[in-house]
Coordinates of C-alpha atoms in Angstrom, one line a residue:
Chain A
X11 CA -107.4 76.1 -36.0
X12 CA -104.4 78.2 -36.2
X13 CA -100.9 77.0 -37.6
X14 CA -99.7 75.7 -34.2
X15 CA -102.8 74.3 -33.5
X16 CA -102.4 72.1 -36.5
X17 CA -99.5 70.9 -36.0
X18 CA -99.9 69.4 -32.7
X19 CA -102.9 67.8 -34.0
X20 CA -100.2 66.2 -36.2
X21 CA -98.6 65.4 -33.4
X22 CA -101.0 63.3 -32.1
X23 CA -101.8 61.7 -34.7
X24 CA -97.6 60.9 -35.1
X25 CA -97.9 59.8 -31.9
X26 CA -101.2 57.2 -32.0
X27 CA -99.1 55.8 -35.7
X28 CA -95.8 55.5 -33.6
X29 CA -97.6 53.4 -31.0
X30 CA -98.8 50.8 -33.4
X31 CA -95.7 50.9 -35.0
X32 CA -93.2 50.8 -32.0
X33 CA -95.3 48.0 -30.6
X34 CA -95.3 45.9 -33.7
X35 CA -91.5 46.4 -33.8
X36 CA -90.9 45.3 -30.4
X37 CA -93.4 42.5 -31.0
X38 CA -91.1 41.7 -34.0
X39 CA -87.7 42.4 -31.9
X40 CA -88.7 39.9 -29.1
X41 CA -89.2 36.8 -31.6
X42 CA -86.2 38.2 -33.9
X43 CA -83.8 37.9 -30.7
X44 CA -84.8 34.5 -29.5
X45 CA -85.3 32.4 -32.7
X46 CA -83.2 34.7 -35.1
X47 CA -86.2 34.6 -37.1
X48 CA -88.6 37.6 -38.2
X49 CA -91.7 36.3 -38.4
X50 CA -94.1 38.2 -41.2
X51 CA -97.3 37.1 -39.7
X52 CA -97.1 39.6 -37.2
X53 CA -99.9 41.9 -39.2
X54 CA -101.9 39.3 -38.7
X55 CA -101.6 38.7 -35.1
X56 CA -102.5 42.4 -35.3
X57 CA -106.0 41.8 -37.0
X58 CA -106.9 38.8 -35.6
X59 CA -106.5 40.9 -31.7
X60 CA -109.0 43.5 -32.8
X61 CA -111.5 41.1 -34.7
X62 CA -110.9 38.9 -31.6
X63 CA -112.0 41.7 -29.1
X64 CA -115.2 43.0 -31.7
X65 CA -116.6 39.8 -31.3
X66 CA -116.6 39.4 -27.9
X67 CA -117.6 42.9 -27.0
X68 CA -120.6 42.4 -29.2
X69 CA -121.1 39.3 -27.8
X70 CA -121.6 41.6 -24.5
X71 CA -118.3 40.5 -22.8
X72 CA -117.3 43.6 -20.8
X73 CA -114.5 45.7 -22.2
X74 CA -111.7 45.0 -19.7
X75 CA -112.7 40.8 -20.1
X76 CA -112.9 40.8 -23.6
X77 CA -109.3 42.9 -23.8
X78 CA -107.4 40.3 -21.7
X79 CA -109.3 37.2 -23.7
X80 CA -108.0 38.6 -26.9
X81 CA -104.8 38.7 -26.2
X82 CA -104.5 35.4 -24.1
X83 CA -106.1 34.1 -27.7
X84 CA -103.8 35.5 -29.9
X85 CA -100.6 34.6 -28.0
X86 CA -101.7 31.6 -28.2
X87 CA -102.5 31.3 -31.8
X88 CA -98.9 32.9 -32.3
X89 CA -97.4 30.2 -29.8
X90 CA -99.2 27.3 -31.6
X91 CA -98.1 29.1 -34.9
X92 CA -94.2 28.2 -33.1
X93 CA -94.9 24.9 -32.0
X94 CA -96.5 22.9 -34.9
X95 CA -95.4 24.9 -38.2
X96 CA -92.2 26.5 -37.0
X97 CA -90.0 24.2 -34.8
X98 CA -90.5 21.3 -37.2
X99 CA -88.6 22.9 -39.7
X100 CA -85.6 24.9 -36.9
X101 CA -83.1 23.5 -39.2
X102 CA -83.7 25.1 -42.6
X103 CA -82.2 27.3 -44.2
X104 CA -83.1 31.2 -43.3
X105 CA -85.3 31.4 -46.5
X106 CA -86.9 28.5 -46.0
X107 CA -88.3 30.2 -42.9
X108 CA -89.0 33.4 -44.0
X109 CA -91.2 31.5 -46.5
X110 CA -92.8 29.6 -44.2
X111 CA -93.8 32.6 -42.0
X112 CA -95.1 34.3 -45.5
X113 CA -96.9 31.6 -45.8
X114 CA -98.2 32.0 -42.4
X115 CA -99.5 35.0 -42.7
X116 CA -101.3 34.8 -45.8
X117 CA -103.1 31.2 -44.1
X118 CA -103.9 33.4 -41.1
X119 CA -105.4 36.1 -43.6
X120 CA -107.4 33.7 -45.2
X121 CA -108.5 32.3 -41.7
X122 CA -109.6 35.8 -40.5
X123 CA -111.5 36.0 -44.0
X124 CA -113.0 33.2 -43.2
X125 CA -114.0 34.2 -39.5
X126 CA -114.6 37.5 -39.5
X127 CA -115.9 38.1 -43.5
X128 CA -114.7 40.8 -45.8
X129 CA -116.6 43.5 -44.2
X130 CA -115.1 46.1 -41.8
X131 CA -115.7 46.2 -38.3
X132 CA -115.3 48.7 -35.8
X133 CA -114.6 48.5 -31.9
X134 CA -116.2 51.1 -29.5
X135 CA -113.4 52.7 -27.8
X136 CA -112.8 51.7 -24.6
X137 CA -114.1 54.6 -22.1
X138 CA -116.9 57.1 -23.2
X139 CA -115.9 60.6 -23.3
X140 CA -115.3 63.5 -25.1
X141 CA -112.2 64.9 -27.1
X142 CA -110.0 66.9 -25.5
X143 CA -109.0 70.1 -26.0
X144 CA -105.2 70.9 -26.1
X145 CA -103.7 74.1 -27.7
X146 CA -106.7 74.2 -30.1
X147 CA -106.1 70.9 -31.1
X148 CA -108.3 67.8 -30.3
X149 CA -107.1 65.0 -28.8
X150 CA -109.2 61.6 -28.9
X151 CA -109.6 59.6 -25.5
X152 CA -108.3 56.3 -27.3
X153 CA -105.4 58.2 -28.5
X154 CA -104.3 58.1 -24.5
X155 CA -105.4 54.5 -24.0
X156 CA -103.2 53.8 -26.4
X157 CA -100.3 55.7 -25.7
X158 CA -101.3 54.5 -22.0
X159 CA -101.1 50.6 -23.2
X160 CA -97.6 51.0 -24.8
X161 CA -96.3 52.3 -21.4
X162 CA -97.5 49.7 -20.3
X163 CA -96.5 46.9 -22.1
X164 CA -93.1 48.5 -22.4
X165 CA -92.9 47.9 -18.7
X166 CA -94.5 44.5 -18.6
X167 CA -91.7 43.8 -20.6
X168 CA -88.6 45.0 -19.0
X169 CA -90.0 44.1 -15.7
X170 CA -90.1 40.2 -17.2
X171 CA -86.8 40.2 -19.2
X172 CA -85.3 41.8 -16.5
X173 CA -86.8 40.5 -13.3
X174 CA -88.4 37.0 -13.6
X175 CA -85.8 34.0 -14.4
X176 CA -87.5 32.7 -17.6
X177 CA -87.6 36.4 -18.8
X178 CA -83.1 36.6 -18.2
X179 CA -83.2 32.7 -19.3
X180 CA -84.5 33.8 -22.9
X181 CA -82.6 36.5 -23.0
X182 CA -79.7 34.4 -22.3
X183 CA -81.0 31.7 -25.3
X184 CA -81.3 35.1 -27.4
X185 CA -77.5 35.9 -27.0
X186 CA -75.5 32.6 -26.2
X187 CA -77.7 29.5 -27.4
X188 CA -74.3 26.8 -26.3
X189 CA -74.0 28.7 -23.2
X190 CA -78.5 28.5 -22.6
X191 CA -78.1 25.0 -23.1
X192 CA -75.5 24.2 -21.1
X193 CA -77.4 26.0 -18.5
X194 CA -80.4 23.4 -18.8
X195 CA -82.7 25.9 -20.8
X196 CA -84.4 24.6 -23.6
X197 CA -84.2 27.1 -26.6
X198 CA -87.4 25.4 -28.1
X199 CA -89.1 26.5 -25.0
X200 CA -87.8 30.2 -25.4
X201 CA -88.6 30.2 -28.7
X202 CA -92.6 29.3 -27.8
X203 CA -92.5 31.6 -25.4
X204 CA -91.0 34.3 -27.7
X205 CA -93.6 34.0 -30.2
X206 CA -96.6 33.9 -27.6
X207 CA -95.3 37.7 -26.3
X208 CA -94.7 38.3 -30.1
X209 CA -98.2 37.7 -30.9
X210 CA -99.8 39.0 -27.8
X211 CA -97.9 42.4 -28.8
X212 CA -99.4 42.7 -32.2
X213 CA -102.6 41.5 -30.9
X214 CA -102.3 44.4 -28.1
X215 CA -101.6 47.3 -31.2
X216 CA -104.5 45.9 -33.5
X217 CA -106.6 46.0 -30.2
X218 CA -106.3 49.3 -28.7
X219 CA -106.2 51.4 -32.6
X220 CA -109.5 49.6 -34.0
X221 CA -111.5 52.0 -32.0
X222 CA -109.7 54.6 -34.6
X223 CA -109.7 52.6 -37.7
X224 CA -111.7 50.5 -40.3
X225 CA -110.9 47.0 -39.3
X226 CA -110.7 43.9 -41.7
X227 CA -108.8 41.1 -42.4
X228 CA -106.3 42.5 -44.8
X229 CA -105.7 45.4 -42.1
X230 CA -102.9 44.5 -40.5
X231 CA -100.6 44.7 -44.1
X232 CA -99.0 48.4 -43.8
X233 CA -98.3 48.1 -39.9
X234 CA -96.8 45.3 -40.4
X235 CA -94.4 46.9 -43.1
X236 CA -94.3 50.0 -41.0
X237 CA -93.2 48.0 -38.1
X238 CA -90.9 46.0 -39.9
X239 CA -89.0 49.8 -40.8
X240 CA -89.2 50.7 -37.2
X241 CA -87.1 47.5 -36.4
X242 CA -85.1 48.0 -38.7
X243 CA -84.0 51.6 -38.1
X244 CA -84.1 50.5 -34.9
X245 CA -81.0 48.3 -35.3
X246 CA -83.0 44.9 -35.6
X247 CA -82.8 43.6 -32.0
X248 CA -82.8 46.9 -29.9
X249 CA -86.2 47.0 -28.3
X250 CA -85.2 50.4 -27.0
X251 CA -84.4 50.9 -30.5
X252 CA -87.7 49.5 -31.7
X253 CA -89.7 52.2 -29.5
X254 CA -87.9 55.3 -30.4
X255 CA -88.0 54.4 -34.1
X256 CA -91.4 53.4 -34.2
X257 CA -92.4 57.0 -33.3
X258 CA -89.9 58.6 -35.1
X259 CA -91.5 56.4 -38.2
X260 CA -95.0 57.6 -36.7
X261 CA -94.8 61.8 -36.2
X262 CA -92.6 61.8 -39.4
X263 CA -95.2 60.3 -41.5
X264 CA -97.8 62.1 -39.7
X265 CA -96.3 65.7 -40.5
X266 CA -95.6 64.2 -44.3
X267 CA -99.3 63.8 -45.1
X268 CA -100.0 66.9 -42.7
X269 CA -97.7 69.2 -44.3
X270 CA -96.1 67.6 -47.8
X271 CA -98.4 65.3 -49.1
X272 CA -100.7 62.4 -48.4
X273 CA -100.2 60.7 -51.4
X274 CA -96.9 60.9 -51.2
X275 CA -96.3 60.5 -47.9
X276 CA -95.4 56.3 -47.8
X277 CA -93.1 57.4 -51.0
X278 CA -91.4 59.6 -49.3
X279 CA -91.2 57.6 -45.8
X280 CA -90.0 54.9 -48.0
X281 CA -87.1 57.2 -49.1
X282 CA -85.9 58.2 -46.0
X283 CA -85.9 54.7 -44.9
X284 CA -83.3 54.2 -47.5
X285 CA -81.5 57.0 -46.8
X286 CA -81.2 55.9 -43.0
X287 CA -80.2 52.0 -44.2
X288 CA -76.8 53.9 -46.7
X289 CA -75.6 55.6 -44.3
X290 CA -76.3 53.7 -41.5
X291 CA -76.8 49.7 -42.6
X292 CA -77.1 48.6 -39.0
X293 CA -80.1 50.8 -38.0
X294 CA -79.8 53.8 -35.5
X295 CA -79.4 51.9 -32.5
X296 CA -78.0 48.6 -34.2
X297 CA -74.7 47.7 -31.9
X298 CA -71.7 46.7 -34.2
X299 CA -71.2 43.2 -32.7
X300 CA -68.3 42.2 -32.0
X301 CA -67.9 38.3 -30.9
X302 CA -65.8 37.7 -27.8
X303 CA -64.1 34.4 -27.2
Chain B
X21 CA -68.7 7.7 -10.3
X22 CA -68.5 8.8 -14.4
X23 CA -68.1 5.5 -17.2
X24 CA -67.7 6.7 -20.5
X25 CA -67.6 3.2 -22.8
X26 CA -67.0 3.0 -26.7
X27 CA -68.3 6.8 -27.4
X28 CA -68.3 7.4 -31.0
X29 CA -69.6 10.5 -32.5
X30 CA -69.5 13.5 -34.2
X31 CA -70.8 16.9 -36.3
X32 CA -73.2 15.5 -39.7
X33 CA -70.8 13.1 -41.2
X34 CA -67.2 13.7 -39.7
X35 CA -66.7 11.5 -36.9
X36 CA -64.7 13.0 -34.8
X37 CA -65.0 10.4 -31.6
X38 CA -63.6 7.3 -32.4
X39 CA -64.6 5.0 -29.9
X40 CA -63.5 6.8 -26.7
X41 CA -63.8 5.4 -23.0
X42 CA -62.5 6.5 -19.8
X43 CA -63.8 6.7 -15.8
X44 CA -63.5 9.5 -13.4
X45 CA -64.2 8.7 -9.5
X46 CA -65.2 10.5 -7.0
X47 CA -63.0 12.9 -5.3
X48 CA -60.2 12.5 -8.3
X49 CA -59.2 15.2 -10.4
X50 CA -59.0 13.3 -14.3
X51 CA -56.7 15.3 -17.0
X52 CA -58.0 15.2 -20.7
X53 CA -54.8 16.4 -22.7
X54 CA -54.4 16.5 -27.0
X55 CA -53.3 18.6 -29.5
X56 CA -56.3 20.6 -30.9
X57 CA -58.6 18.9 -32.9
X58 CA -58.2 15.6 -30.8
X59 CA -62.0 15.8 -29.6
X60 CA -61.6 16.6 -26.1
X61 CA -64.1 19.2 -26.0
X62 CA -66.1 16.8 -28.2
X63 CA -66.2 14.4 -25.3
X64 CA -67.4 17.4 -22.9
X65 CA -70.2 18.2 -25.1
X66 CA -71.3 14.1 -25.6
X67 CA -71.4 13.8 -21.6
X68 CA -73.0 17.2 -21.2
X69 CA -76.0 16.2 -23.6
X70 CA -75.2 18.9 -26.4
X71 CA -74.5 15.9 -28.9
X72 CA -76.2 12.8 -29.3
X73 CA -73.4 9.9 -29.6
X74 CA -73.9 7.3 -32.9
X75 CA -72.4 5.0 -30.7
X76 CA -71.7 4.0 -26.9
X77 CA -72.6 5.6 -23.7
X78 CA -72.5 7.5 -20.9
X79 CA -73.5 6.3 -17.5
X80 CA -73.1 9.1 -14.5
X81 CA -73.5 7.6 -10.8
X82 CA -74.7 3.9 -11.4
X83 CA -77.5 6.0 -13.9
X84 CA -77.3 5.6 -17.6
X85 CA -77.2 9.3 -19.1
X86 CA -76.5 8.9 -22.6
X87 CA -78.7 11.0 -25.3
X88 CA -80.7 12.6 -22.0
X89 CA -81.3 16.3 -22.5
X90 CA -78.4 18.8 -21.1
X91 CA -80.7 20.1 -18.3
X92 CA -81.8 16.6 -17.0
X93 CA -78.2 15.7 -16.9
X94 CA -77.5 19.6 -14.9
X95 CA -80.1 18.0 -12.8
X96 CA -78.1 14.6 -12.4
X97 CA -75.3 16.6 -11.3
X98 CA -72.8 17.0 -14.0
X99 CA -71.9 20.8 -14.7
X100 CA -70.0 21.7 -18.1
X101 CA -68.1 24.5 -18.3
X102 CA -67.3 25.4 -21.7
X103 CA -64.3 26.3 -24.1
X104 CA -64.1 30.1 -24.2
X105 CA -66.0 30.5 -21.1
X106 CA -70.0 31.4 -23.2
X107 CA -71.0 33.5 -20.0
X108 CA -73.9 35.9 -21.1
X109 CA -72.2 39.4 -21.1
X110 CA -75.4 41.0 -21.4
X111 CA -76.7 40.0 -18.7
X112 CA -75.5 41.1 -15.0
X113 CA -73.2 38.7 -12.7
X114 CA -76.2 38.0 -11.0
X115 CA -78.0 36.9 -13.3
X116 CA -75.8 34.7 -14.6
X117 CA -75.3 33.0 -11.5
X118 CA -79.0 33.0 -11.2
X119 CA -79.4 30.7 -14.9
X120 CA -76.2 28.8 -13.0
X121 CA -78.9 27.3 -10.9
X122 CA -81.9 27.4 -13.6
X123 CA -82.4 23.5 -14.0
X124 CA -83.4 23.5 -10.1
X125 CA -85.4 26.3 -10.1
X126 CA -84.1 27.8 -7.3
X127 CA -86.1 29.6 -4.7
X128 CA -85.1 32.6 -3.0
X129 CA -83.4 31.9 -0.2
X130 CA -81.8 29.2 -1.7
X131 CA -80.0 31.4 -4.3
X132 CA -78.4 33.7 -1.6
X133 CA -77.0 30.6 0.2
X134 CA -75.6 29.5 -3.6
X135 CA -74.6 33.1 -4.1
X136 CA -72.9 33.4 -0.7
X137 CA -70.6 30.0 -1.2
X138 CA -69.0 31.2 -5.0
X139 CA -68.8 34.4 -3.2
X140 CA -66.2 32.6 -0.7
X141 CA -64.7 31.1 -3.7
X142 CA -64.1 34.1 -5.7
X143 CA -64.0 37.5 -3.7
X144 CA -64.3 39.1 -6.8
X145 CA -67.9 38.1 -8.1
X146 CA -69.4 39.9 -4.9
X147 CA -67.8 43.4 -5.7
X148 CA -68.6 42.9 -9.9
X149 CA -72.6 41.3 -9.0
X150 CA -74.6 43.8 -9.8
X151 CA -72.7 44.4 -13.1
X152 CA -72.3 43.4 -16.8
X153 CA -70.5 40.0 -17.7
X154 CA -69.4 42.0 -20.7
X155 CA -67.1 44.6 -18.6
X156 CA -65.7 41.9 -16.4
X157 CA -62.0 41.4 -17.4
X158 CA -60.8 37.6 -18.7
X159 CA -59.6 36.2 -15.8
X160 CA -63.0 37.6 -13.7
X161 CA -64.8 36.3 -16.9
X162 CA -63.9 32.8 -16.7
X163 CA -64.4 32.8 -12.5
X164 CA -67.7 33.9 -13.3
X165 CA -67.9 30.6 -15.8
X166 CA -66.6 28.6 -12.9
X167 CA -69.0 30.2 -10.5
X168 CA -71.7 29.9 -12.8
X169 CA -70.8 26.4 -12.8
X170 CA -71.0 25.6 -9.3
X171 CA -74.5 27.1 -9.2
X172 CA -75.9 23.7 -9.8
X173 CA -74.2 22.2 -7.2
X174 CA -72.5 19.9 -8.9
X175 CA -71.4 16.4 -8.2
X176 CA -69.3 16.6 -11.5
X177 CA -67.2 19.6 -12.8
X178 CA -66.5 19.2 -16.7
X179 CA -63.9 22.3 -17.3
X180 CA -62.5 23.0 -20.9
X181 CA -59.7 24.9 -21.0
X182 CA -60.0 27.0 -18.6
X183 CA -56.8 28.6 -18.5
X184 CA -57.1 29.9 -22.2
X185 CA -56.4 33.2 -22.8
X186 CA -55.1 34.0 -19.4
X187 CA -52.1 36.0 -18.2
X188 CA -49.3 33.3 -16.3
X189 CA -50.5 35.2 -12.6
X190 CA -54.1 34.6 -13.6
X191 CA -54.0 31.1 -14.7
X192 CA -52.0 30.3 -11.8
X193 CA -55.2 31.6 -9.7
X194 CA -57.4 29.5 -11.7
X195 CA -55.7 26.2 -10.9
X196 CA -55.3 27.3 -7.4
X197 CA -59.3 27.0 -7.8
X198 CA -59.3 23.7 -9.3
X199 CA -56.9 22.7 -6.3
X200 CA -59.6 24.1 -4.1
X201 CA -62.5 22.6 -5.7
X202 CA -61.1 19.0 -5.4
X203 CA -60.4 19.5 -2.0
X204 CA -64.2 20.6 -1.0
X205 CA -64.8 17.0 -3.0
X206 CA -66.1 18.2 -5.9
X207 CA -64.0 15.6 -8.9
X208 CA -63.4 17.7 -11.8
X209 CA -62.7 16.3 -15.9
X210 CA -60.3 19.0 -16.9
X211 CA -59.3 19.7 -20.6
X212 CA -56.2 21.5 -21.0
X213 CA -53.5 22.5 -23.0
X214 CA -51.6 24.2 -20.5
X215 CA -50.5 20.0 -19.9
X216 CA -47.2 20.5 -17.5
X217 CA -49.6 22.8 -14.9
X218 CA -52.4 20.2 -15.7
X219 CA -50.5 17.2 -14.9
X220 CA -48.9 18.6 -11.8
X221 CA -52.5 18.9 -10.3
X222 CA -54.5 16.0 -11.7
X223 CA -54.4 12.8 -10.4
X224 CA -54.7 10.7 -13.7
X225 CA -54.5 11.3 -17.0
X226 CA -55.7 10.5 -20.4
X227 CA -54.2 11.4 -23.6
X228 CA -56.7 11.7 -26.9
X229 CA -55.0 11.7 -30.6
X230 CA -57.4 12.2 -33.3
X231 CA -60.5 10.5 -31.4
X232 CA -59.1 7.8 -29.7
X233 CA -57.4 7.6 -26.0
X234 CA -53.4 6.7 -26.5
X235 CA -52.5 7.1 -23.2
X236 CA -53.4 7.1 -19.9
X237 CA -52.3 6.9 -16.4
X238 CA -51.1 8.1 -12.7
X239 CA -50.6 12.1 -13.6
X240 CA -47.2 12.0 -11.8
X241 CA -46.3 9.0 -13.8
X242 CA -47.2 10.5 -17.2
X243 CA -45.2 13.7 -15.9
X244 CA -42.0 11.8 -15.1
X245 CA -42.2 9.6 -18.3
X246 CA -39.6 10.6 -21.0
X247 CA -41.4 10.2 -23.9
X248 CA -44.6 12.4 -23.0
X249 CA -42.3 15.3 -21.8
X250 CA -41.0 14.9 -24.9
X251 CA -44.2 14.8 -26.7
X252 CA -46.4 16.9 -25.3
X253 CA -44.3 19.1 -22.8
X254 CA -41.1 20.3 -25.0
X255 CA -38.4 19.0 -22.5

């Protein structure tokens, strides 16, 4: 491999980190704007998609069956998650349900332990087929599935928060909760709904990079934080935001191991993170809000 | 048509609703006036469903309403439009209009007929519908609040203030619209402070001081009585 071989092979790999991380941030964005709530579990949600879809594939579902089951189950774990641990509590304080979704996520840890055993698991990917070449670099099948599947999903969602009335309704709970009710929208129902899609998301990311990783119950820790950065730089509740960070978050680490140091490379990720958040508190793409009246 | 009987209520422990009753029938346009702090937008939100009342209740064509969730009481018929307008500036005109009309669930061709009549209302909404709430100026801002409104078809039009904020010309268009509501039949409860240009185009009036109705009567009365003028109108 010459030099600029290497370093699209970086690339790639930038690019197959930035998907899981974009797609955990939006997953993370879409419950953040509804419920004003960032919900920590999402890691989790992440896991419990992929060990989800390895069971079911080696229970000899077919592939494109046991992808759609997976994340049907997941969002609903996620939107049960809302309904019976969440919403009883709505009124706390903040902290109170930041806690609460820690909490959540170390139950739902233990569950998957419980489940799915302490052993790694790996998912076939999900077409045969052999690596491509591409300027002397190699570029794995799955690493287009899963660029392919955050097109996607991006798309899914604009088309519903865009297009569909219950996608603009939630939108509207997400910006004016007096003026949502008012308008007969329940914000509890929102809020279900925003966690389901927040789930499936994660579920989605853990689902199409286990073909490339180990896969265990603890796995879904470091996305997690990752995607948590990638909303944040993102400006918090930018999904646009979200997506471009979440690469950003994914090529720069990738050339930092590639070319600085792989040790070193979450240290020095880290820094920049809070070098972005001095100068720039409200994230790249966070709006200044200013309330109207 | 609208019985509001012995409504007490308020935010945690301040009660802010004393005990408040009044009526509004159909095809009458009913004045709420107070200083601020009195609890007329208070009242709005009881009737609307947004607070649950300690006390009393609502009942809204024969049908008793009170504590029911906002959307079933969209569905009975009773539209709020709020204080300071809460239109989604995010989201385009269109789809505001379109959550105007969310409790029904509206299909297709029904929206476009919905669309078409606040269209004939306000001109303006046609031109500005495939834009952004947020760019629309104040006065376009609170005809889309209006509009958004009407979306539900309503049999009641609860309207706080909606001449706040407005430039003289503009508010004068806006209860040019009230005027215009009424006569399409549509009885409107209208909170204002603006209470000389309120008066003049209500037909009764109530007067609320610190939770409790003080006054009310015949609009034209109330206008030509000394001692409001002096009260609440400066002359």
């Amino acid at each position: 491999m010459n030099e600029f071989s290497t370093l699209v092979q970086f690339f790639f790999s930038g690019l197959t980190s930035g998907s899981v991380y974009a797609l955990i941030a939006v997953s993370l964005v879409i419950v953040y704007k509804v419920s004003l709530l960032i919900c920590f579990a999402q890691g989790e949600f992440f896991v419990i998609g992929a060990l989800t879809m390895v069971t079911l594939t080696s229970k000899g579902l077919p592939m494109p069956l046991a992808f759609a089951c997976s994340v049907l189950i997941s969002a609903a774990v996620g939107a049960l998650v809302e309904r019976f641990l969440i919403r009883p509590i709505r009124d706390a304080s903040v902290g109170s349900l930041i806690v609460m979704t820690i909490a959540i996520s170390l139950a739902l840890r233990g569950l998957a332990l419980l489940i799915w055993g302490k052993e790694s698991k790996i998912l076939p990917p999900f077409s045969a087929g052999k690596p491509i070449g591409v300027f002397g670099a190699t570029l794995q099948p799955q690493v287009l599935w899963i660029i392919g599947i955050t097109i996607l999903v991006l798309l899914v969602i604009w088309l519903f928060f865009e297009k569909t009335t219950m996608g603009v309704a939630m939108r509207a709970c997400a910006e004016n909760r007096l003026g949502a009710s008012l308008m007969g929208i329940s914000t509890e129902k929102a809020a279900f709904l925003s966690w389901a899609w927040g789930s499936g998301i994660g579920a989605l990311a853990g689902m199409a990079v286990a073909p490339l990783l180990f896969m265990q119950y603890s796995s879904g820790v470091m996305p997690m934080v990752k995607g948590f950065i990638a909303m944040s730089v993102g400006g918090l509740a930018s999904i646009v935001g979200a997506v471009v960070a979440g690469y950003l978050l994914g090529v720069v680490e990738a050339y930092t191991i590639g070319l600085i140091s792989s040790q070193f490379s979450d240290t020095i990720v880290f820094t920049l993170l809070i070098i972005v958040l001095i100068f720039k508190p409200s994230g790249l793409f966070g709006a200044t809000r200013s309330r109207e009246v | 048509m609208l019985k509001v009987s012995d409504i007490h209520a308020g935010y945690g422990r301040v009660e802010v609703l004393k005990g408040v009753s009044l009526e509004a029938s159909h095809g009458e346009v009913v004045c709420l006036l107070g200083a601020n702090g009195a609890g007329k937008s208070t009242l709005l939100r009881v009737i609307s469903g947004l607070i649950a009342p300690a006390k009393g209740s609502v009942a809204f064509l024969g049908q008793e309403i009170t504590r029911k969730r906002p959307d079933d009481i969209v569905r009975a018929g009773i539209s709020h439009v709020p204080e300071g307008r809460q239109i989604f500036f995010t989201l385009t005109v269109q789809q505001n209009l379109l959550l105007g009309a969310y409790a029904h669930g509206c299909k297709r061709a029904e929206l476009d007929k919905l669309y078409q009549s606040v269209f004939d209302l306000f001109p303006i909404l046609k031109e500005r519908f495939a834009g952004k709430a947020g760019s629309l100026s104040g006065g376009e801002q609170q005809m889309l609040a209006i509009a958004r409104g009407l979306m539900s078809r309503p049999k009641l039009l609860l309207l706080d203030e909606p001449s706040l904020g407005l430039a003289p010309l503009l508010v004068q268009n806006i209860f040019s619209i009230v005027k215009d509501l009424r006569a399409a039949g549509i009885p409107i409860l209208l909170v204002e402070q603006n209470v000389a240009a309120a008066l003049k185009i209500a037909d009764r009036a109530y007067i609320m001081e610190t939770g409790r109705i003080v006054t009310d009567g015949n609009a034209a009365a109330l206008l030509g009585d000394d001692e409001i003028r002096k009260r609440y109108l400066g002359m």
